[in-house]
Short mmCIF file of C-alpha atoms and ligand atoms in Angstrom, two decimals:
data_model
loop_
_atom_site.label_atom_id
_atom_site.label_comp_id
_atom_site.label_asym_id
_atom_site.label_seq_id
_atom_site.Cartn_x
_atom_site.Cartn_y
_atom_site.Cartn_z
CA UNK A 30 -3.71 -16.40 38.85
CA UNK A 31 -5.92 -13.54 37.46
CA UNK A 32 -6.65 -11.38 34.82
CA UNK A 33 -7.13 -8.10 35.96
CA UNK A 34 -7.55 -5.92 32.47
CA UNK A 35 -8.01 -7.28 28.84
CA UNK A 36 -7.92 -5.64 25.70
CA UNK A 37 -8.94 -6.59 22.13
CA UNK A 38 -7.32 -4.74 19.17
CA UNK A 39 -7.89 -5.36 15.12
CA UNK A 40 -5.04 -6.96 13.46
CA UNK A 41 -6.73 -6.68 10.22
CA UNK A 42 -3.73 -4.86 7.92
CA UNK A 43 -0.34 -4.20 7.37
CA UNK A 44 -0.55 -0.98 9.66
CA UNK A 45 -2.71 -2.34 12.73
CA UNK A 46 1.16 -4.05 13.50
CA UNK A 47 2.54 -1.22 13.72
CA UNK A 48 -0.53 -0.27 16.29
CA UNK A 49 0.00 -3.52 17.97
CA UNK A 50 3.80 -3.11 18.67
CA UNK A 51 2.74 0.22 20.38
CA UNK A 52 -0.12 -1.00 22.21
CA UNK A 53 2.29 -3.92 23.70
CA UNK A 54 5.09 -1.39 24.65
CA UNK A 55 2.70 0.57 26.22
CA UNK A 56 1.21 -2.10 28.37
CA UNK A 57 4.74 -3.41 28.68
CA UNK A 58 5.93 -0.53 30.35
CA UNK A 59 3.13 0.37 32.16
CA UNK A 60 3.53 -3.42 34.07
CA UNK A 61 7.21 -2.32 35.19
CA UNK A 62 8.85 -4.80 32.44
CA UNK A 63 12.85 -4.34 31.78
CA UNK A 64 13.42 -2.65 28.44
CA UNK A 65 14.79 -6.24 27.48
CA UNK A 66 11.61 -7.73 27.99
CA UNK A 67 9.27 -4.99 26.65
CA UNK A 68 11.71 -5.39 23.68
CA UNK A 69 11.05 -9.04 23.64
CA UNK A 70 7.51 -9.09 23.61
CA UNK A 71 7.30 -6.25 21.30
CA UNK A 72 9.37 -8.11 19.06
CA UNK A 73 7.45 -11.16 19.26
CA UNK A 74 3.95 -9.63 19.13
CA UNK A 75 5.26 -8.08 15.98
CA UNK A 76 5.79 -11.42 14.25
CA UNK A 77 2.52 -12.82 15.64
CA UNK A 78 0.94 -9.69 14.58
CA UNK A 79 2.25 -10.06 10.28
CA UNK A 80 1.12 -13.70 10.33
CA UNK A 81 -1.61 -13.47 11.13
CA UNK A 82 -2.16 -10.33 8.78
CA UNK A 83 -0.21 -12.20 6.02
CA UNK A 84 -1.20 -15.77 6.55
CA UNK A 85 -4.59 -15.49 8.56
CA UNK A 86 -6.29 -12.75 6.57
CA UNK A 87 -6.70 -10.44 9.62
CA UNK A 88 -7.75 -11.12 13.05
CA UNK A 89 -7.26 -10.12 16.35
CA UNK A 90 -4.95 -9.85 19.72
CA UNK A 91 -6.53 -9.68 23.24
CA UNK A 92 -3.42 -8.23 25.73
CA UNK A 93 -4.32 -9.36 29.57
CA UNK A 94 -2.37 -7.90 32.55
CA UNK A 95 -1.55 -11.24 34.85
CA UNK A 96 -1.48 -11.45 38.47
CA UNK A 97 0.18 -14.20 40.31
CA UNK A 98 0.63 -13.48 44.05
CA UNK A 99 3.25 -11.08 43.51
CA UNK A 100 4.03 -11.99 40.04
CA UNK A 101 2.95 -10.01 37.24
CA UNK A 102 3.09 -10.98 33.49
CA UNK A 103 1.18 -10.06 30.12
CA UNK A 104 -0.47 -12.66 28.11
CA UNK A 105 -1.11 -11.87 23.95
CA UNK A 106 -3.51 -13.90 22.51
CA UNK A 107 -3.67 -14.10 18.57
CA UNK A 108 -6.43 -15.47 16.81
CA UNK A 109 -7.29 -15.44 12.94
CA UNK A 110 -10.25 -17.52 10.98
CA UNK A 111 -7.59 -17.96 8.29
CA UNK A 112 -7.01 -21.38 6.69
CA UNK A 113 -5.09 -22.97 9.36
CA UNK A 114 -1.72 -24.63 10.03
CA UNK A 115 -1.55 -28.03 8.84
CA UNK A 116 1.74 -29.40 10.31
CA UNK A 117 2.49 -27.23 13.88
CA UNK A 118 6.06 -28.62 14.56
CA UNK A 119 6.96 -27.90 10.73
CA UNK A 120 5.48 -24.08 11.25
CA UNK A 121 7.87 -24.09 14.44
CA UNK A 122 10.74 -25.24 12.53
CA UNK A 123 13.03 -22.68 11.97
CA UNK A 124 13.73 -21.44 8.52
CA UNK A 125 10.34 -23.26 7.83
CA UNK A 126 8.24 -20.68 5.40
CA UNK A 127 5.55 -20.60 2.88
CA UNK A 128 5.67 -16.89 2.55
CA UNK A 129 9.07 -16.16 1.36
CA UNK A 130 10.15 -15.08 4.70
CA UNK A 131 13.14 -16.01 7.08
CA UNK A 132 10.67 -18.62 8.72
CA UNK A 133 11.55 -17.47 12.38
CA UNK A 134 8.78 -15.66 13.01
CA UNK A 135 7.00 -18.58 15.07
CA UNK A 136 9.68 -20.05 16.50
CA UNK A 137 11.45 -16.80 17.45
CA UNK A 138 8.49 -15.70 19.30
CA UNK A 139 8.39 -18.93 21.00
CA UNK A 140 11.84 -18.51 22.33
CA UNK A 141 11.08 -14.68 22.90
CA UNK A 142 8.34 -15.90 25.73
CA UNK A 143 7.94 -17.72 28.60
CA UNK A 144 4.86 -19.35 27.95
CA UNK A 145 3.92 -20.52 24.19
CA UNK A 146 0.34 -22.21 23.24
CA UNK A 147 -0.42 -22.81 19.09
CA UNK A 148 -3.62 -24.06 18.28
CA UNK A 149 -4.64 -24.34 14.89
CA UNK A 150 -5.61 -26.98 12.35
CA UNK A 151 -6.74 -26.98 8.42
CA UNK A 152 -10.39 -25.16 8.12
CA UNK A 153 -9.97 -24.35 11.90
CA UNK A 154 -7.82 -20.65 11.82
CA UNK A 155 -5.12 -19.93 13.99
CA UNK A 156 -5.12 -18.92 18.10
CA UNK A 157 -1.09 -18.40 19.21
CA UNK A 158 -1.30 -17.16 22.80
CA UNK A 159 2.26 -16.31 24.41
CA UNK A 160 2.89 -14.87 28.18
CA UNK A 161 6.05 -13.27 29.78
CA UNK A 162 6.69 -12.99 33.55
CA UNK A 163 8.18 -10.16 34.94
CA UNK B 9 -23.91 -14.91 -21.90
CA UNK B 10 -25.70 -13.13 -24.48
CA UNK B 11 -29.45 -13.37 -23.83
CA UNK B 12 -32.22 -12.54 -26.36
CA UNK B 13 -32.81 -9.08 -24.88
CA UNK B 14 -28.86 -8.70 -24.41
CA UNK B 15 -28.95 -9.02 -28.44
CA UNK B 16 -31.73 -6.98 -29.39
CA UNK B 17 -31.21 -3.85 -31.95
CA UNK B 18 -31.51 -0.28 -31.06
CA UNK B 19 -31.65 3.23 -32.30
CA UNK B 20 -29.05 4.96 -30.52
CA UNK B 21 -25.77 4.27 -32.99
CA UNK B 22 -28.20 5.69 -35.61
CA UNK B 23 -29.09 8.06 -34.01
CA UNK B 24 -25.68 9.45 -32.51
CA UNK B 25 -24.53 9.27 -36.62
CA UNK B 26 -27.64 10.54 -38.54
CA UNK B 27 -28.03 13.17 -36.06
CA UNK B 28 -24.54 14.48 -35.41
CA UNK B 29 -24.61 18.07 -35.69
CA UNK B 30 -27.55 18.58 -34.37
CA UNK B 31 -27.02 17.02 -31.08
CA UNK B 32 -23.30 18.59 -30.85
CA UNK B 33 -25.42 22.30 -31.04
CA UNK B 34 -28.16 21.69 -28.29
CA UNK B 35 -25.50 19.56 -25.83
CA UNK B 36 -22.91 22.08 -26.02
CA UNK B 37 -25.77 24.62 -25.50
CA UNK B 38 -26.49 22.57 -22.69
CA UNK B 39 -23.08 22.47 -21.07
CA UNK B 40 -23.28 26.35 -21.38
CA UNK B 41 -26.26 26.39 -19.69
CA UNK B 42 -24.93 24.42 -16.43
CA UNK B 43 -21.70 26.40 -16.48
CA UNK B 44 -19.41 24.00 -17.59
CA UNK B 45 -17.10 26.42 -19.87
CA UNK B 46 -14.04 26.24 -17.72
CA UNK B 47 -11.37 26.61 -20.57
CA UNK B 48 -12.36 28.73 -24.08
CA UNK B 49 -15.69 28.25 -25.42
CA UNK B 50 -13.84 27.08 -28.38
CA UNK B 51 -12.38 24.56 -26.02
CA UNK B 52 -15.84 22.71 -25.19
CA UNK B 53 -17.01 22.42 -28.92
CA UNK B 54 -13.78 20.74 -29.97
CA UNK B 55 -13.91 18.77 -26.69
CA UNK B 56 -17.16 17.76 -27.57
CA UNK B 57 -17.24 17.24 -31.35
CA UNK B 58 -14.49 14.56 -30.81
CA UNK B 59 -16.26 12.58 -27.86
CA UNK B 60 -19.17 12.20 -30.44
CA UNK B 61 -16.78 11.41 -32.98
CA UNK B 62 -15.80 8.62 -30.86
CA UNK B 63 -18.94 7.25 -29.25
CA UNK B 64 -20.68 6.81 -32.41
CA UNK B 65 -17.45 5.15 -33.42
CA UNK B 66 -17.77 3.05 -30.36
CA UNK B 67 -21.63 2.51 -30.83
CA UNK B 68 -21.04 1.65 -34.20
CA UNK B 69 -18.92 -1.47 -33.69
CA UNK B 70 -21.52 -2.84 -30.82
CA UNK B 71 -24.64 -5.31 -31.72
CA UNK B 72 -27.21 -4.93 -29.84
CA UNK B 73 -28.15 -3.28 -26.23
CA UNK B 74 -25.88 -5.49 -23.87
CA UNK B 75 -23.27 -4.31 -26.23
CA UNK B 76 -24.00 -0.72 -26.26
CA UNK B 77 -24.05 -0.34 -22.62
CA UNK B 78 -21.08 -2.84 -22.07
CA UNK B 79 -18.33 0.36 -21.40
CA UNK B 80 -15.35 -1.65 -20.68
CA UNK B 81 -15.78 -3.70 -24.02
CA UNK B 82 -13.31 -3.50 -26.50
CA UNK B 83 -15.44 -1.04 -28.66
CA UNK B 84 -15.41 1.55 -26.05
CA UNK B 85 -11.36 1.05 -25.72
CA UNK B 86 -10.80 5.14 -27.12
CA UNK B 87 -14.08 6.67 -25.24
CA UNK B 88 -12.33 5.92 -22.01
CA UNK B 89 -9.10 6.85 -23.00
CA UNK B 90 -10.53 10.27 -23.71
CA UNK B 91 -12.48 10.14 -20.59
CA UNK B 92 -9.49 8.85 -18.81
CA UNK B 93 -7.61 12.08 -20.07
CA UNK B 94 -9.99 14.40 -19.90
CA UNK B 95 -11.16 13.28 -15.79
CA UNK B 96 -7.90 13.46 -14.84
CA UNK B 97 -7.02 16.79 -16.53
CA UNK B 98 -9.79 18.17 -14.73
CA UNK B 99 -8.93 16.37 -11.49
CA UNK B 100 -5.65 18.71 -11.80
CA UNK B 101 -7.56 21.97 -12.83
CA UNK B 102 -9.43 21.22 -9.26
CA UNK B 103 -12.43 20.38 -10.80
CA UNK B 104 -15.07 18.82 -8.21
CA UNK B 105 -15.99 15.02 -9.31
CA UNK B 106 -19.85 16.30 -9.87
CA UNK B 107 -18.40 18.97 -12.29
CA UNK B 108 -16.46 16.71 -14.26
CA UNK B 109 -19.22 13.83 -14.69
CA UNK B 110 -21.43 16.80 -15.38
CA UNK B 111 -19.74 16.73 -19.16
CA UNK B 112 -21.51 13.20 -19.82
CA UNK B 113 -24.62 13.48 -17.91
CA UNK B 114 -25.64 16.70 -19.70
CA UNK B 115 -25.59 14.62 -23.23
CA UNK B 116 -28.79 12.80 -21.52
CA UNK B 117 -31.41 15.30 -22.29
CA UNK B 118 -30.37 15.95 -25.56
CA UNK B 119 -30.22 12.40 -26.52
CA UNK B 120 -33.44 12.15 -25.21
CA UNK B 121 -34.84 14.71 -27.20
CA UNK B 122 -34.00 12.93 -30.39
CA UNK B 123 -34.89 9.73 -29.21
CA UNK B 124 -38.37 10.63 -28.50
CA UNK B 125 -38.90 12.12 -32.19
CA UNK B 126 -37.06 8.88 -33.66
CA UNK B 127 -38.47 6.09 -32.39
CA UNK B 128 -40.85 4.31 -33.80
CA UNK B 129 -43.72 4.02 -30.88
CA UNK B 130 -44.21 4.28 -27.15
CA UNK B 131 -42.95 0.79 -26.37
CA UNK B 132 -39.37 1.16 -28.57
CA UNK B 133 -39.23 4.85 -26.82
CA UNK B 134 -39.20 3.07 -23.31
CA UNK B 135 -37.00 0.69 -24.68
CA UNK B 136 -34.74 3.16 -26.32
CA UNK B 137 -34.60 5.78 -23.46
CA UNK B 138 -33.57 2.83 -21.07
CA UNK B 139 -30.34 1.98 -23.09
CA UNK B 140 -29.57 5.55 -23.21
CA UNK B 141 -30.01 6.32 -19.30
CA UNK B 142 -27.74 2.71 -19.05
CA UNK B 143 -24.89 4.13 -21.64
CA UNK B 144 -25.00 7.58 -20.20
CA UNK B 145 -25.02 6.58 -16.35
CA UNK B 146 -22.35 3.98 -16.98
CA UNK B 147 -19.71 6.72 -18.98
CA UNK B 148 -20.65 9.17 -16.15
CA UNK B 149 -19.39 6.02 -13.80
CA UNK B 150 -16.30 5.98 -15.99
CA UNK B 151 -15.48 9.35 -16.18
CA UNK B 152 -15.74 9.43 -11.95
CA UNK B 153 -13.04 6.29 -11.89
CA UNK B 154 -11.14 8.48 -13.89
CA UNK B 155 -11.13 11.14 -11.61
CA UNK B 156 -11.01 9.20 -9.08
CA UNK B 157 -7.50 7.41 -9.77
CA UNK B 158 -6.10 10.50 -10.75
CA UNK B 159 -6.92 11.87 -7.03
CA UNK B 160 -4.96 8.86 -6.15
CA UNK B 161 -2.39 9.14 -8.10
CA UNK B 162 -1.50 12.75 -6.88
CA UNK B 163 -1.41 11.04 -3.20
CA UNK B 164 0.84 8.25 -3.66
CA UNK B 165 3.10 10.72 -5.67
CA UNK B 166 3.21 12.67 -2.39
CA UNK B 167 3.64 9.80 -0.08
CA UNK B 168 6.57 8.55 -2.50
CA UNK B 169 7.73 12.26 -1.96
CA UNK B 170 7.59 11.65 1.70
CA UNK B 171 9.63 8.32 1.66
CA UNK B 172 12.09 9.82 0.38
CA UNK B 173 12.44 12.77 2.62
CA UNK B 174 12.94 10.70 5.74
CA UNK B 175 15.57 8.52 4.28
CA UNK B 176 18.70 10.64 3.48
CA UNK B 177 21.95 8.84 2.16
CA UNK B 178 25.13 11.15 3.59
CA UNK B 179 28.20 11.31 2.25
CA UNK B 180 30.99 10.63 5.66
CA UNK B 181 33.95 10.72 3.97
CA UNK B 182 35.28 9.80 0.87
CA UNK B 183 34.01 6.19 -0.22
CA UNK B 184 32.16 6.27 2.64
CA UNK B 185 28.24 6.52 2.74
CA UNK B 186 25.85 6.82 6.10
CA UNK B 187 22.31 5.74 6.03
CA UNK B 188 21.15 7.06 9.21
CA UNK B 189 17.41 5.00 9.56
CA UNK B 190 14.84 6.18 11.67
CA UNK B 191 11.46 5.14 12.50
CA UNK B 192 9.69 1.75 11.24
CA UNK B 193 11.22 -0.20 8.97
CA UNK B 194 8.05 -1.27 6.96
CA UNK B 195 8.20 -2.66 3.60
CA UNK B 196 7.24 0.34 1.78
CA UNK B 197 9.96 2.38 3.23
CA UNK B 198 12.65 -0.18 3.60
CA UNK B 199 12.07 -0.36 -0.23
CA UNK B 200 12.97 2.60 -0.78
CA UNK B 201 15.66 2.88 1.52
CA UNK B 202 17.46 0.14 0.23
CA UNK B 203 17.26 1.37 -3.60
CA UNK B 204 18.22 4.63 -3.14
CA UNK B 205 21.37 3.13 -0.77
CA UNK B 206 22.16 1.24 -4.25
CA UNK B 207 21.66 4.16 -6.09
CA UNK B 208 24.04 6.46 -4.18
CA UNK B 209 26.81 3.64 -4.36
CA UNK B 210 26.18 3.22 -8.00
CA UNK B 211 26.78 7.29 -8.22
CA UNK B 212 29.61 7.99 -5.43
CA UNK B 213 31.72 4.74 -5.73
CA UNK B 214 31.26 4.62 -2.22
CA UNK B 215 33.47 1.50 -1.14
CA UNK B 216 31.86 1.47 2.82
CA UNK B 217 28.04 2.16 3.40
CA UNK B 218 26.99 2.27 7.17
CA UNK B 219 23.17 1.49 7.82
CA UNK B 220 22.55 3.31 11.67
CA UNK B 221 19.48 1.42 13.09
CA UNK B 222 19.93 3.62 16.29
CA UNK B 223 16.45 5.19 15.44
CA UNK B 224 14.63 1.69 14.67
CA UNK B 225 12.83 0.83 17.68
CA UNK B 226 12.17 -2.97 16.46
CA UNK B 227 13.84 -4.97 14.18
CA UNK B 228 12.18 -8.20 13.88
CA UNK B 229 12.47 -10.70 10.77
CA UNK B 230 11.01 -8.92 8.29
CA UNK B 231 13.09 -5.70 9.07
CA UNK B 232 16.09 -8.62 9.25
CA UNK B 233 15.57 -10.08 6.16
CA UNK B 234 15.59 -6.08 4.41
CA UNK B 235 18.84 -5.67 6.47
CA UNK B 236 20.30 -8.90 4.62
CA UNK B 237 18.91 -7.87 1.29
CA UNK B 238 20.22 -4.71 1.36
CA UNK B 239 23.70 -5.83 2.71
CA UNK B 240 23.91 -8.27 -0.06
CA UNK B 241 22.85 -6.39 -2.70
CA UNK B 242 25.22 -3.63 -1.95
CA UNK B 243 28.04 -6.44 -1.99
CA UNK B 244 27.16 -7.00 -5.60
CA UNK B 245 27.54 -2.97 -6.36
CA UNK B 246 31.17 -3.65 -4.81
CA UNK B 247 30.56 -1.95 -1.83
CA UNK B 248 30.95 -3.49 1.73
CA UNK B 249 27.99 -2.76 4.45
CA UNK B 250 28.64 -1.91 8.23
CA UNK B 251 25.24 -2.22 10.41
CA UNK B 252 25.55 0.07 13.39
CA UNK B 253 23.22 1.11 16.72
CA UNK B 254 22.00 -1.92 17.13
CA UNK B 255 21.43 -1.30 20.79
CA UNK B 256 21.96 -4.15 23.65
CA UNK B 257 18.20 -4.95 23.58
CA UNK B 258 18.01 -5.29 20.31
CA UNK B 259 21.01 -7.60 19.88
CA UNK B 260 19.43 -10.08 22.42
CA UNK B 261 15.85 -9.93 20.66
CA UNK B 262 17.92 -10.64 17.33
CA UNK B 263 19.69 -13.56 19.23
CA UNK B 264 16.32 -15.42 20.23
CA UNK B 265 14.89 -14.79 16.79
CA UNK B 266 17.88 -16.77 15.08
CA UNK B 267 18.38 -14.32 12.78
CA UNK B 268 22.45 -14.60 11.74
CA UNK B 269 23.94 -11.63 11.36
CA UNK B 270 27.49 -12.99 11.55
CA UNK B 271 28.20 -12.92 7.79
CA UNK B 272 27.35 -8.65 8.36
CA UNK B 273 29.81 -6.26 10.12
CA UNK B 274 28.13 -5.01 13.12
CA UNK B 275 29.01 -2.16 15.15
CA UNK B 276 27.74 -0.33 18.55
CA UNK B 277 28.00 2.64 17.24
CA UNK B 278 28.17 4.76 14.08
CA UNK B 279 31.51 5.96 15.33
CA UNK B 280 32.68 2.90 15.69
CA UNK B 281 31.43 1.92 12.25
CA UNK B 282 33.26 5.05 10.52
CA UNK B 283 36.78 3.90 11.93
CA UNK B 284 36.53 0.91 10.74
CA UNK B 285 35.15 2.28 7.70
CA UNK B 286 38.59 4.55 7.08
CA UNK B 287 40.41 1.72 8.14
CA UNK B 288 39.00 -0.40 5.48
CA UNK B 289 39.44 2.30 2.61
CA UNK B 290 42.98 3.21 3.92
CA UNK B 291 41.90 6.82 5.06
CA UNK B 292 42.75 8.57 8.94
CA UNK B 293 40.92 11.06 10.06
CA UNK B 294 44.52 12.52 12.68
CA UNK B 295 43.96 15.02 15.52
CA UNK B 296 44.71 18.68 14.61
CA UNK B 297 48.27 19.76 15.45
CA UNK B 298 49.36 23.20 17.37
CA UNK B 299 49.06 25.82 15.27
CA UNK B 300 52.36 26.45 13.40
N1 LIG C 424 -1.74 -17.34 11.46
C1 LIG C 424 -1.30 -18.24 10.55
N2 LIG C 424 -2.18 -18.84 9.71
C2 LIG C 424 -1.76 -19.73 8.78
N3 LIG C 424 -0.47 -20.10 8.61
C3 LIG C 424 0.46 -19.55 9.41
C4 LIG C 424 0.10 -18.59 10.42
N4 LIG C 424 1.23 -18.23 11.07
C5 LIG C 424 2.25 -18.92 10.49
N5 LIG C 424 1.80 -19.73 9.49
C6 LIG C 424 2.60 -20.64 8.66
O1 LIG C 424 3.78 -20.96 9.36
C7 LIG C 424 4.95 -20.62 8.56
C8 LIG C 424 6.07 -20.19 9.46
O2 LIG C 424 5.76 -18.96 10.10
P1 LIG C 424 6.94 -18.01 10.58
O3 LIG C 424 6.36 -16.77 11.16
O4 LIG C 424 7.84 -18.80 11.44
O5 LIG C 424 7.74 -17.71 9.25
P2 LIG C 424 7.39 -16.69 8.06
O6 LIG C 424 6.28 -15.80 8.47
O7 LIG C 424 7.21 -17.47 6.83
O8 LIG C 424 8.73 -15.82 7.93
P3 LIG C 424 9.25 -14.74 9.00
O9 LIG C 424 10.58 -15.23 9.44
O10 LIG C 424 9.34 -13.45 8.26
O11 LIG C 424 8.26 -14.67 10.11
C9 LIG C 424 4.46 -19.55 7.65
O12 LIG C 424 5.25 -19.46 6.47
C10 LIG C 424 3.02 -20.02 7.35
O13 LIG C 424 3.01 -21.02 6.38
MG1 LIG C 425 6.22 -14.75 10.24
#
C-alpha cells in the first residue's frame, strides 16, 4: 500500500471545520467515492475536526490518497497537543461526554470508517487517524 | 504590590487643579492648531473643560505615581466612561483612530509646559514629565480601545444583520410555519435560527413548524443536538416540529452516528411534511373544480 499525495491543513478554530469538511469532500470526490461515502467521511472528519478544536486546543489533519493494487481509499489523520484522553474505551462509549455534547462524536466516526486508530494518553495530546476504502 | 517608587508623591493632581484655566486655554488652542474642531468650536471647549473636570477629579483620589498612571483603577472609573463615549462617538462620525487619540495626546505639551515652570528642580522635572508621558500615553491607549470596540461593535451588529437574513421563517398555511435551512448549521447561526423559530410560534400560534434541511450539506452531532433542541423547545411553545429533506445520505450518516431521531417526525420531503402538517391541524388543501 502507498501514499501517493498528503496534505496538512490547520484545525486551529471553529471555522477551519468548516474548511476541513470541504477539503475532505473535495478529495472525496476527486478519488471516485459514492456520495454515501464522501458523506460519511465528511461527516466523520467533521466530528474529528470540533474535538480536536474544542477538546485539543487546535491542531491539525494530514488527508493521504491510498493505493492498494487497485484499491483506493483516503486516510485522515488528526492530531492535537491538547491534554489527552485518559480512559479511550470511555471516550468511545457512546453518549460518553465532557463537553455537553451528544457524546457520539468518537464513536460515530468510528462506525462511519473502515479503519479506526486512537492514540492518546494524559500530557500526551490526541492522534485519531481513520481510513475508508472505496 | 506597591513599591517605594510606586508610592512616591507628584505634582501633576496639583497641577491639573491649581492650574485649570490656564491649561484648558493653551490645550484647546492646541487642538485648534492640529485641526481637531470637527463639531462647533463651542463643542471642543465644553468637551474639554469637562475631561479636566474629571481627570483632576480622578488624579485627585490617586496617591502617588503607580496610582496616577494606573487608568483602569477605580479613580479613573468616569475618565473612561467619557473616553468610552466620546471614542466611540467619533468612531461613528468616521473619525480615523489617530484623530480621535489626537484629543489626549495634544494635552501632553501643554502639561509639559506647566510642569517645567512648577517643579521644583531638574531631577523632580524628569521625574514629573515621566508620570505625565505614562498618564497621557496610557488615556491615549484607552481612548484607542474605545474606538476600537466600537469598530467592533458596528461589525457584529452587521453580521447579526446577516444571520438573520439567511434564515427566513414562512408562513405555509395557517398554523403552519416553514423554516427552509440552508447552508452550515454552525452554532452561531443555528442560534439564531432556532430563536427566531420560537419567536414566530410565540407570534403566529403556529401549531406545525417544518425545519427543511434539504440545503444542509452535513448534519453531524452538533447540528443533531440543535435539531433536538429546537424540536423540543418548540414542543414546550405547544407547537409540534416536522424535520424534512433529510436526503438518503444523510439518513445513513445519521444512522452510524447513533443519533435518535425517532422521538422527531421526519419526512423526505417538505411536501410530504406540509400534508401531514394539514392533516395534523385538520386543514385540506382540495384540487380546483371546473369552472362553474
Ligand atoms: N482531541 C481530544 N482531546 C481530548 N479529549 C477528547 C478529544 N476528543 C474527544 N475527547 C473526549 O472524549 C469525549 C467524547 O468525545 P465525542 O466526540 O464522542 O463526544 P462529544 O464531543 O462530547 O459530543 P459530540 O457528540 O457532540 O461529539 C469528549 O467529551 C472529550 O472528553
Ligand atoms: Mg465530539
Amino acid at each position: 500500500m502507498s501514499v501517493v499525495r498528503a496534505e496538512t491543513v490547520p484545525v486551529r478554530v471553529e471555522s477551519d471545520v468548516v474548511v476541513v469538511r470541504q477539503t475532505v469532500r473535495q478529495w472525496a470526490t476527486s478519488l471516485g467515492f459514492s456520495l454515501v461515502d464522501q458523506t460519511k467521511l465528511v461527516t466523520a472528519a467533521s466530528e474529528l475536526a470540533r474535538n480536536t478544536v474544542v477538546y485539543g486546543g487546535g491542531g491539525s489533519l494530514t488527508l493521504e490518497a491510498l493505493e492498494d493494487g487497485a484499491r483506493r481509499g483516503l486516510r485522515l489523520r488528526f492530531a492535537d497537543e491538547g491534554p489527552g484522553i485518559p480512559d479511550l474505551a470511555l471516550a468511545l462509549t457512546d453518549g460518553y461526554t465532557t463537553g455537553g455534547g451528544l457524546g457520539l462524536g468518537l464513536s460515530g466516526a468510528r462506525r462511519l470508517s473502515n479503519e479506526f486508530d486512537l492514540d492518546s494518553a494524559p500530557g500526551k495530546g490526541t492522534r485519531v487517524t481513520i481510513a475508508r476504502w472505496r | 504590590m506597591t513599591s517605594p517608587s510606586q508610592a512616591r508623591a507628584t505634582i501633576v493632581p496639583a497641577v491639573l487643579e491649581r492650574h485649570a484655566a490656564e491649561l484648558l486655554d493653551v490645550w484647546t488652542q492646541e487642538q485648534t492648531t492640529a485641526g481637531l474642531t470637527r463639531g462647533a468650536a463651542g463643542d471642543l471647549r465644553a468637551r474639554s473643560t469637562e475631561f479636566l473636570r474629571l481627570l483632576q477629579q480622578a488624579t485627585a483620589e490617586t496617591s502617588g505615581v503607580g496610582d496616577l498612571t494606573a487608568v483602569h483603577g477605580a479613580p479613573f472609573a468616569r475618565v473612561r466612561e467619557f473616553l468610552g463615549a466620546l471614542s466611540r462617538q467619533r468612531a461613528a462620525e468616521g473619525a480615523t483612530p489617530s484623530e480621535t487619540a489626537m484629543f489626549v495626546f495634544s494635552l501632553k505639551r501643554p502639561l509639559f509646559v506647566l510642569l517645567r515652570r512648577e517643579a521644583a528642580d531638574a531631577d523632580r522635572l524628569a521625574d514629573e514629565l515621566w508620570v505625565a508621558t505614562e498618564l497621557v500615553d496610557r488615556l491615549g491607549l484607552l481612548t484607542t480601545e474605545a474606538y476600537q470596540r466600537g469598530r467592533e461593535e458596528v461589525i457584529a451588529r452587521q453580521q447579526q444583520d446577516m444571520l438573520e437574513l439567511s434564515t427566513p421563517v414562512v408562513k405555509l398555511w395557517d398554523g403552519i410555519l416553514a423554516l427552509p435551512m440552508i447552508g452550515t448549521l454552525d452554532s452561531a447561526r443555528t442560534q439564531v435560527v432556532m430563536e427566531t423559530l420560537l419567536q414566530r410560534i410565540v407570534e403566529t400560534g403556529a401549531e406545525v413548524a417544518i425545519i427543511d434541511i434539504t440545503g444542509v450539506p452535513t448534519v453531524d452531532t452538533l447540528t443533531a443536538q440543535h435539531l433536538l433542541k429546537t424540536v423540543t423547545a418548540a414542543r414546550l411553545m405547544g407547537a409540534d416540529c416536522i424535520i424534512s429533506g433529510i436526503r438518503p445520505q444523510i439518513a445513513q450518516t445519521i444512522v452510524h452516528l447513533g443519533v435518535d431521531l425517532a422521538d422527531v417526525t421526519t419526512k423526505a420531503t417538505l411536501a410530504d411534511a406540509f400534508r401531514t402538517a394539514l392533516a395534523r391541524t385538520m386543514q385540506s388543501v382540495a384540487p380546483a373544480r371546473h369552472a362553474r
